[in-house]
Amino acid sequence: MNENGVGTHESKSWNASILHAPGTAASECGFVPAAAATSEVLVEQPMPVVAANGQTLPGSLFTIDENVKKATPHWALFAADEQGKRNALNDLKMTQISDEKKQMLSEGLMEIWAKYPVTVTRRDGRTEVTFVSPGEHTLTEEENSIQAQADEALAEYLNDKFAAENSIRWWAAPCHQDIIEISCLKWGVSSTNATYAHNAADDPDSWSPVWPPSGFEWLDTFIQTVCHSYDHYYDPVLGTGYAPAQCENYVTIAGNYYDQPSMYNAYTNLGYSSHFLTDVGNPLHTGMELEQALNSWVHGDYEAYVATNWDQDGGEGYNFISVIQNNWYYYTITDPSSSTQSLAGYAKNYDDELYYLVYNHRYTFETDPDVRSITENCLLDTAKYTLGLVKYMRD
């Protein structure tokens, strides 16, 4: 029985525009065959799978040597590959600084790159960014100043360049909305109630911002220019951000309304809750705080890429919505706050790689298979947790 008291099998009416068109093959839809079945009968509801605590990947496919990161806060520029170096030097020419300073910074960067060579090695499906000469390397005060001035000049130019094109909108309309609506429909939720959740899912982006607590003022610029609120973010290493607490808060409210029953209020609050959960499925909502505070364009440019490629069935884009549509597995949720932390832990595996690739390959990353893979992996884990969140409220 569904929440309207109607038999699930009788009432299930998939929205073809948001799920799959009738007649699509099981392997294409991502339906999960019954474990013991020998026929082609399909399971009609999501299947549980076990989520690892923290979702730490067994071995990172992209690693940046800690010695490289310790050398300078501007490590992405410092460790640029050949494409990144070309982009940096070309973009420096477009900045508003004087020609004399452009020449000084360009020559300084080239000298630093030559003095501290960094190699980007790809083998066996893994990428490593390391010093050619292993060990720690300490930049001089002048070299640190050149790195900082160059990164700041580039950030000013690129923030302005991309600001007119993009906005901070990770899985916002329609992405946040589609994820929760699809998840509701897969559990047999009526289209009316699924629409309540859909309509509420992007509302938290318009709420007044929540600022970091006392002692964490260093995050203010990151929150103001990137995440817009301290509760749209969670760094599992630092333990900063209120997204886990907000996810639990609103799904608890949703569950109380569900038990009354008051379906409009239940699914509206479920939509709110899902927003905070799905936010941390974006690696750039789980870290790289200081880097993004300076280069906020990285965040906006990546989210524009996701939005542009979201619903492109039959078009030229990647159709990222299909990752949500094709998934029929869910993680069992018993503690929504901990589950949100676990999703953030999974996404954070990719934060430095994603930042590095978008920063250095800013004009070509849209066709980078690694960026696409990161996005699809994180969306898939997000889909599993969101299905679990819907089940948690209804149980």
Short mmCIF file of C-alpha atoms in Angstrom, two decimals:
data_model
loop_
_atom_site.label_atom_id
_atom_site.label_comp_id
_atom_site.label_asym_id
_atom_site.label_seq_id
_atom_site.Cartn_x
_atom_site.Cartn_y
_atom_site.Cartn_z
CA MET A 1 0.00 0.00 0.00
CA ASN A 2 1.25 3.51 -0.69
CA GLU A 3 0.71 6.53 1.55
CA ASN A 4 -2.67 7.23 -0.05
CA GLY A 5 -3.94 3.78 0.90
CA VAL A 6 -3.85 2.45 -2.66
CA GLY A 7 -2.09 -0.76 -3.65
CA THR A 8 1.36 0.18 -4.95
CA HIS A 9 1.25 -2.10 -7.99
CA GLU A 10 -2.11 -0.71 -9.06
CA SER A 11 -1.25 2.94 -8.53
CA LYS A 12 2.27 3.00 -9.89
CA SER A 13 2.24 5.32 -12.88
CA TRP A 14 5.70 6.36 -13.99
CA ASN A 15 6.17 9.85 -15.30
CA ALA A 16 7.70 9.05 -18.68
CA SER A 17 9.26 12.48 -18.97
CA ILE A 18 11.30 12.01 -15.82
CA LEU A 19 11.79 8.23 -15.66
CA HIS A 20 12.12 5.87 -18.62
CA ALA A 21 10.04 5.54 -21.73
CA PRO A 22 8.01 2.30 -21.85
CA GLY A 23 9.63 -0.56 -23.68
CA THR A 24 13.21 0.29 -22.77
CA ALA A 25 15.36 -2.78 -22.19
CA ALA A 26 16.04 -3.74 -18.57
CA SER A 27 19.79 -3.40 -19.00
CA GLU A 28 19.32 0.09 -20.35
CA CYS A 29 16.98 1.17 -17.57
CA GLY A 30 19.09 -0.16 -14.74
CA PHE A 31 16.31 -2.31 -13.27
CA VAL A 32 17.61 -5.00 -10.92
CA PRO A 33 16.49 -8.58 -11.64
CA ALA A 34 15.28 -10.60 -8.63
CA ALA A 35 18.22 -12.43 -7.12
CA ALA A 36 16.80 -15.93 -7.48
CA ALA A 37 14.83 -15.37 -10.64
CA THR A 38 15.67 -17.12 -13.88
CA SER A 39 13.08 -15.26 -15.96
CA GLU A 40 13.19 -11.64 -17.13
CA VAL A 41 10.72 -10.47 -14.46
CA LEU A 42 11.94 -7.14 -13.08
CA VAL A 43 12.05 -5.98 -9.49
CA GLU A 44 9.58 -3.12 -9.16
CA GLN A 45 11.12 -1.20 -6.31
CA PRO A 46 14.63 -0.19 -5.20
CA MET A 47 16.99 -2.76 -3.72
CA PRO A 48 19.13 -2.16 -0.60
CA VAL A 49 22.93 -2.18 -0.71
CA VAL A 50 25.45 -1.60 2.04
CA ALA A 51 27.21 1.77 2.21
CA ALA A 52 30.72 1.83 3.63
CA ASN A 53 31.24 4.10 6.62
CA GLY A 54 32.58 7.33 5.20
CA GLN A 55 32.58 5.86 1.69
CA THR A 56 36.35 6.15 1.40
CA LEU A 57 37.51 4.79 -1.93
CA PRO A 58 39.90 1.82 -1.70
CA GLY A 59 42.52 3.68 -3.69
CA SER A 60 42.38 7.18 -5.07
CA LEU A 61 42.67 7.39 -8.85
CA PHE A 62 44.11 10.90 -8.56
CA THR A 63 46.63 11.93 -5.93
CA ILE A 64 48.48 15.16 -5.36
CA ASP A 65 51.66 14.77 -3.33
CA GLU A 66 51.22 16.45 0.05
CA ASN A 67 54.66 18.02 -0.42
CA VAL A 68 53.29 19.84 -3.49
CA LYS A 69 50.32 21.17 -1.51
CA LYS A 70 52.53 22.21 1.40
CA ALA A 71 54.83 24.19 -0.89
CA THR A 72 52.22 26.90 -1.52
CA PRO A 73 48.52 27.63 -0.96
CA HIS A 74 48.37 28.21 -4.72
CA TRP A 75 49.26 24.60 -5.47
CA ALA A 76 46.95 24.21 -8.48
CA LEU A 77 48.82 26.96 -10.32
CA PHE A 78 52.17 25.83 -8.96
CA ALA A 79 51.58 22.21 -10.11
CA ALA A 80 49.96 23.07 -13.44
CA ASP A 81 50.45 20.62 -16.28
CA GLU A 82 51.41 21.89 -19.73
CA GLN A 83 47.86 22.82 -20.64
CA GLY A 84 47.42 24.60 -17.32
CA LYS A 85 50.63 26.57 -17.83
CA ARG A 86 49.54 27.71 -21.28
CA ASN A 87 46.16 28.79 -19.94
CA ALA A 88 47.73 30.69 -17.05
CA LEU A 89 50.18 32.59 -19.26
CA ASN A 90 47.56 33.38 -21.89
CA ASP A 91 45.01 34.54 -19.32
CA LEU A 92 47.56 36.70 -17.54
CA LYS A 93 47.76 38.72 -20.75
CA MET A 94 44.05 39.43 -20.44
CA THR A 95 44.12 40.70 -16.84
CA GLN A 96 43.82 44.36 -15.84
CA ILE A 97 47.30 44.60 -14.31
CA SER A 98 50.01 46.67 -16.00
CA ASP A 99 52.03 45.27 -18.90
CA GLU A 100 55.14 45.51 -16.75
CA LYS A 101 53.56 43.42 -14.03
CA LYS A 102 52.22 40.92 -16.55
CA GLN A 103 55.74 40.37 -17.83
CA MET A 104 57.17 40.12 -14.31
CA LEU A 105 54.60 37.52 -13.20
CA SER A 106 54.82 35.51 -16.42
CA GLU A 107 58.60 35.31 -16.21
CA GLY A 108 58.41 34.54 -12.50
CA LEU A 109 55.98 31.67 -13.03
CA MET A 110 58.12 30.15 -15.76
CA GLU A 111 61.18 30.35 -13.52
CA ILE A 112 59.32 28.68 -10.64
CA TRP A 113 57.99 25.91 -12.89
CA ALA A 114 61.53 25.28 -14.14
CA LYS A 115 63.10 25.38 -10.67
CA TYR A 116 60.51 23.11 -9.01
CA PRO A 117 59.40 20.77 -11.78
CA VAL A 118 56.22 18.86 -11.09
CA THR A 119 55.22 15.85 -13.11
CA VAL A 120 51.72 14.57 -13.86
CA THR A 121 52.03 10.82 -14.35
CA ARG A 122 49.19 8.65 -15.66
CA ARG A 123 49.46 4.88 -15.54
CA ASP A 124 47.17 1.95 -14.84
CA GLY A 125 44.17 4.25 -14.59
CA ARG A 126 45.80 6.37 -11.88
CA THR A 127 47.12 9.92 -12.00
CA GLU A 128 49.81 11.25 -9.66
CA VAL A 129 50.98 14.85 -9.33
CA THR A 130 54.42 14.83 -7.72
CA PHE A 131 57.72 16.68 -7.64
CA VAL A 132 60.27 15.36 -10.10
CA SER A 133 62.71 15.45 -7.17
CA PRO A 134 60.96 13.77 -4.21
CA GLY A 135 60.76 15.46 -0.84
CA GLU A 136 59.81 18.86 0.52
CA HIS A 137 60.59 22.03 -1.39
CA THR A 138 60.39 25.47 0.19
CA LEU A 139 59.68 28.48 -1.99
CA THR A 140 61.44 31.74 -1.25
CA GLU A 141 59.45 34.72 -0.02
CA GLU A 142 59.70 36.29 -3.48
CA GLU A 143 58.52 33.10 -5.19
CA ASN A 144 55.55 32.84 -2.82
CA SER A 145 54.70 36.44 -3.63
CA ILE A 146 54.78 35.76 -7.38
CA GLN A 147 52.50 32.75 -6.97
CA ALA A 148 50.04 34.75 -4.87
CA GLN A 149 50.00 37.79 -7.18
CA ALA A 150 49.57 35.67 -10.28
CA ASP A 151 46.77 33.58 -8.79
CA GLU A 152 44.99 36.69 -7.51
CA ALA A 153 45.26 38.48 -10.86
CA LEU A 154 43.98 35.41 -12.68
CA ALA A 155 41.15 34.98 -10.17
CA GLU A 156 39.98 38.57 -10.62
CA TYR A 157 39.92 38.14 -14.39
CA LEU A 158 38.33 34.68 -14.42
CA ASN A 159 35.75 35.44 -11.72
CA ASP A 160 34.54 38.34 -13.85
CA LYS A 161 34.75 36.39 -17.10
CA PHE A 162 32.68 33.45 -15.92
CA ALA A 163 30.35 35.35 -13.57
CA ALA A 164 28.26 36.60 -16.47
CA GLU A 165 27.84 33.07 -17.80
CA ASN A 166 27.40 30.97 -14.68
CA SER A 167 25.90 30.98 -11.21
CA ILE A 168 26.36 28.78 -8.15
CA ARG A 169 23.65 26.21 -8.70
CA TRP A 170 24.79 22.67 -7.91
CA TRP A 171 21.84 20.40 -8.60
CA ALA A 172 19.46 23.30 -8.13
CA ALA A 173 16.49 23.66 -10.44
CA PRO A 174 15.97 21.29 -12.07
CA CYS A 175 18.72 19.04 -10.63
CA HIS A 176 17.78 19.08 -6.92
CA GLN A 177 14.16 18.80 -7.92
CA ASP A 178 14.59 15.91 -10.35
CA ILE A 179 16.65 13.85 -7.90
CA ILE A 180 14.00 13.88 -5.16
CA GLU A 181 11.04 13.53 -7.53
CA ILE A 182 12.51 10.51 -9.28
CA SER A 183 13.39 8.98 -5.90
CA CYS A 184 9.84 9.42 -4.65
CA LEU A 185 8.26 7.97 -7.78
CA LYS A 186 10.45 4.86 -7.54
CA TRP A 187 8.91 4.08 -4.16
CA GLY A 188 5.38 4.32 -5.58
CA VAL A 189 4.73 7.77 -4.15
CA SER A 190 1.86 9.49 -5.94
CA SER A 191 2.76 12.04 -8.57
CA THR A 192 0.99 14.71 -6.49
CA ASN A 193 3.13 14.07 -3.42
CA ALA A 194 6.30 13.66 -5.49
CA THR A 195 5.56 17.07 -6.98
CA TYR A 196 5.36 18.59 -3.48
CA ALA A 197 8.89 17.35 -2.81
CA HIS A 198 10.03 18.47 -6.26
CA ASN A 199 8.73 22.00 -5.79
CA ALA A 200 10.39 22.39 -2.39
CA ALA A 201 13.77 20.91 -3.23
CA ASP A 202 15.42 24.09 -4.48
CA ASP A 203 13.77 26.45 -1.96
CA PRO A 204 16.67 26.40 0.56
CA ASP A 205 18.83 28.21 -1.99
CA SER A 206 16.62 31.27 -1.56
CA TRP A 207 16.65 31.25 2.25
CA SER A 208 18.67 33.73 4.30
CA PRO A 209 22.29 32.59 4.68
CA VAL A 210 23.63 30.94 7.82
CA TRP A 211 27.15 32.07 8.70
CA PRO A 212 29.96 30.02 10.24
CA PRO A 213 30.12 30.03 14.05
CA SER A 214 32.63 32.00 16.09
CA GLY A 215 36.16 30.81 15.43
CA PHE A 216 35.46 29.91 11.81
CA GLU A 217 35.38 33.39 10.33
CA TRP A 218 38.07 32.29 7.88
CA LEU A 219 35.26 30.49 6.04
CA ASP A 220 33.14 33.63 5.58
CA THR A 221 34.37 34.47 2.07
CA PHE A 222 33.96 30.87 0.91
CA ILE A 223 30.41 30.75 2.27
CA GLN A 224 29.49 34.16 0.87
CA THR A 225 30.85 33.68 -2.65
CA VAL A 226 30.52 29.92 -3.16
CA CYS A 227 28.04 27.99 -0.98
CA HIS A 228 25.95 31.01 0.11
CA SER A 229 25.15 29.40 3.46
CA TYR A 230 27.01 27.33 6.05
CA ASP A 231 24.27 24.70 5.94
CA HIS A 232 24.81 23.94 2.23
CA TYR A 233 28.24 22.48 2.92
CA TYR A 234 30.08 19.88 4.98
CA ASP A 235 33.80 19.15 5.12
CA PRO A 236 34.20 15.66 6.64
CA VAL A 237 37.87 16.27 7.42
CA LEU A 238 37.33 19.53 9.29
CA GLY A 239 33.85 18.67 10.54
CA THR A 240 32.59 22.07 9.36
CA GLY A 241 29.18 22.85 7.87
CA TYR A 242 25.58 22.29 8.92
CA ALA A 243 24.30 20.23 5.97
CA PRO A 244 24.06 16.96 8.00
CA ALA A 245 22.12 18.64 10.80
CA GLN A 246 19.74 20.33 8.36
CA CYS A 247 19.08 17.12 6.46
CA GLU A 248 18.14 15.36 9.71
CA ASN A 249 16.13 18.33 10.99
CA TYR A 250 13.84 18.54 7.98
CA VAL A 251 13.37 14.83 7.41
CA THR A 252 12.37 14.51 11.08
CA ILE A 253 9.76 17.23 10.57
CA ALA A 254 8.68 15.44 7.38
CA GLY A 255 8.26 12.14 9.22
CA ASN A 256 6.12 13.74 11.90
CA TYR A 257 3.81 15.20 9.27
CA TYR A 258 3.75 11.88 7.40
CA ASP A 259 2.44 10.12 10.52
CA GLN A 260 -0.46 12.57 11.01
CA PRO A 261 -0.96 12.27 7.97
CA SER A 262 -0.34 15.64 6.29
CA MET A 263 1.18 14.77 2.94
CA TYR A 264 1.72 18.28 1.62
CA ASN A 265 3.81 19.22 4.67
CA ALA A 266 5.52 15.83 4.77
CA TYR A 267 6.77 15.90 1.20
CA THR A 268 7.55 19.62 1.27
CA ASN A 269 9.87 19.08 4.21
CA LEU A 270 11.29 15.96 2.56
CA GLY A 271 12.18 18.19 -0.39
CA TYR A 272 13.96 20.60 1.95
CA SER A 273 15.84 17.75 3.61
CA SER A 274 16.94 16.28 0.29
CA HIS A 275 18.48 19.60 -0.70
CA PHE A 276 21.02 19.49 2.12
CA LEU A 277 21.79 15.83 1.45
CA THR A 278 22.32 16.23 -2.28
CA ASP A 279 24.39 19.41 -1.84
CA VAL A 280 27.25 17.42 -0.32
CA GLY A 281 27.22 14.99 -3.23
CA ASN A 282 29.12 17.76 -5.02
CA PRO A 283 32.85 17.44 -4.18
CA LEU A 284 33.18 21.22 -4.23
CA HIS A 285 30.71 21.41 -1.32
CA THR A 286 33.05 19.28 0.81
CA GLY A 287 36.35 21.17 0.82
CA MET A 288 38.81 23.31 -1.15
CA GLU A 289 37.52 26.23 0.93
CA LEU A 290 40.41 28.68 0.59
CA GLU A 291 41.03 27.77 -3.03
CA GLN A 292 37.40 28.38 -3.96
CA ALA A 293 37.16 31.56 -1.88
CA LEU A 294 39.73 33.03 -4.26
CA ASN A 295 38.70 31.26 -7.47
CA SER A 296 34.93 31.05 -7.06
CA TRP A 297 34.63 30.73 -10.84
CA VAL A 298 35.78 27.10 -10.55
CA HIS A 299 32.65 26.22 -8.59
CA GLY A 300 30.32 28.16 -10.88
CA ASP A 301 31.88 26.84 -14.06
CA TYR A 302 31.63 23.24 -12.90
CA GLU A 303 28.00 23.60 -11.81
CA ALA A 304 27.13 25.21 -15.14
CA TYR A 305 28.67 22.14 -16.81
CA VAL A 306 26.45 19.82 -14.74
CA ALA A 307 23.33 21.87 -15.48
CA THR A 308 24.08 22.08 -19.20
CA ASN A 309 24.54 18.32 -19.40
CA TRP A 310 21.68 17.43 -17.07
CA ASP A 311 18.72 16.54 -19.30
CA GLN A 312 20.09 16.03 -22.80
CA ASP A 313 18.46 12.78 -23.85
CA GLY A 314 19.02 12.48 -27.59
CA GLY A 315 21.17 15.59 -27.64
CA GLU A 316 24.89 16.18 -27.54
CA GLY A 317 25.26 16.38 -23.73
CA TYR A 318 25.94 13.65 -21.19
CA ASN A 319 22.35 13.46 -19.87
CA PHE A 320 23.40 13.22 -16.22
CA ILE A 321 19.76 12.81 -15.15
CA SER A 322 19.99 9.26 -16.52
CA VAL A 323 22.34 8.34 -13.66
CA ILE A 324 19.46 9.05 -11.26
CA GLN A 325 16.89 7.38 -13.49
CA ASN A 326 18.96 4.22 -13.98
CA ASN A 327 19.73 3.60 -10.32
CA TRP A 328 17.49 1.20 -8.41
CA TYR A 329 19.70 0.67 -5.37
CA TYR A 330 19.45 2.52 -2.07
CA TYR A 331 21.41 2.83 1.15
CA THR A 332 19.43 2.08 4.28
CA ILE A 333 19.37 5.20 6.44
CA THR A 334 19.00 5.01 10.21
CA ASP A 335 20.71 8.31 11.04
CA PRO A 336 20.21 11.00 8.36
CA SER A 337 22.98 13.19 9.76
CA SER A 338 25.53 10.37 9.64
CA SER A 339 24.40 9.39 6.14
CA THR A 340 24.88 12.96 4.94
CA GLN A 341 28.38 12.89 6.42
CA SER A 342 29.05 9.61 4.63
CA LEU A 343 27.96 11.00 1.28
CA ALA A 344 30.22 14.00 1.87
CA GLY A 345 33.04 11.61 2.73
CA TYR A 346 32.59 9.84 -0.59
CA ALA A 347 32.42 13.07 -2.61
CA LYS A 348 35.48 14.50 -0.87
CA ASN A 349 37.58 11.75 -2.43
CA TYR A 350 37.34 13.82 -5.59
CA ASP A 351 37.53 17.44 -4.41
CA ASP A 352 41.20 18.13 -5.13
CA GLU A 353 41.14 16.32 -8.49
CA LEU A 354 38.02 18.14 -9.62
CA TYR A 355 39.39 21.51 -8.56
CA TYR A 356 42.72 20.84 -10.27
CA LEU A 357 41.12 19.74 -13.55
CA VAL A 358 38.65 22.62 -13.79
CA TYR A 359 41.25 25.19 -12.72
CA ASN A 360 43.94 24.11 -15.15
CA HIS A 361 41.75 22.91 -18.03
CA ARG A 362 39.16 25.67 -17.76
CA TYR A 363 38.43 25.84 -21.47
CA THR A 364 38.36 22.10 -22.18
CA PHE A 365 37.32 20.29 -18.98
CA GLU A 366 33.76 19.87 -20.31
CA THR A 367 35.06 17.07 -22.56
CA ASP A 368 37.41 15.57 -19.96
CA PRO A 369 36.41 11.94 -19.28
CA ASP A 370 37.72 12.21 -15.71
CA VAL A 371 35.42 15.13 -14.92
CA ARG A 372 32.49 13.22 -16.39
CA SER A 373 33.40 10.11 -14.38
CA ILE A 374 33.66 12.10 -11.13
CA THR A 375 30.26 13.66 -11.77
CA GLU A 376 28.56 10.36 -12.56
CA ASN A 377 30.12 8.58 -9.60
CA CYS A 378 28.99 11.27 -7.19
CA LEU A 379 25.52 11.45 -8.70
CA LEU A 380 25.15 7.68 -8.37
CA ASP A 381 26.03 7.73 -4.68
CA THR A 382 23.72 10.70 -4.20
CA ALA A 383 20.90 8.79 -5.88
CA LYS A 384 21.34 5.84 -3.50
CA TYR A 385 21.27 8.05 -0.43
CA THR A 386 18.25 10.01 -1.68
CA LEU A 387 16.27 6.81 -2.27
CA GLY A 388 17.22 5.81 1.28
CA LEU A 389 16.03 9.19 2.60
CA VAL A 390 12.59 8.76 1.04
CA LYS A 391 12.27 5.29 2.55
CA TYR A 392 13.45 6.59 5.94
CA MET A 393 10.64 9.15 6.07
CA ARG A 394 7.95 6.67 4.99
CA ASP A 395 8.96 3.80 7.31
#
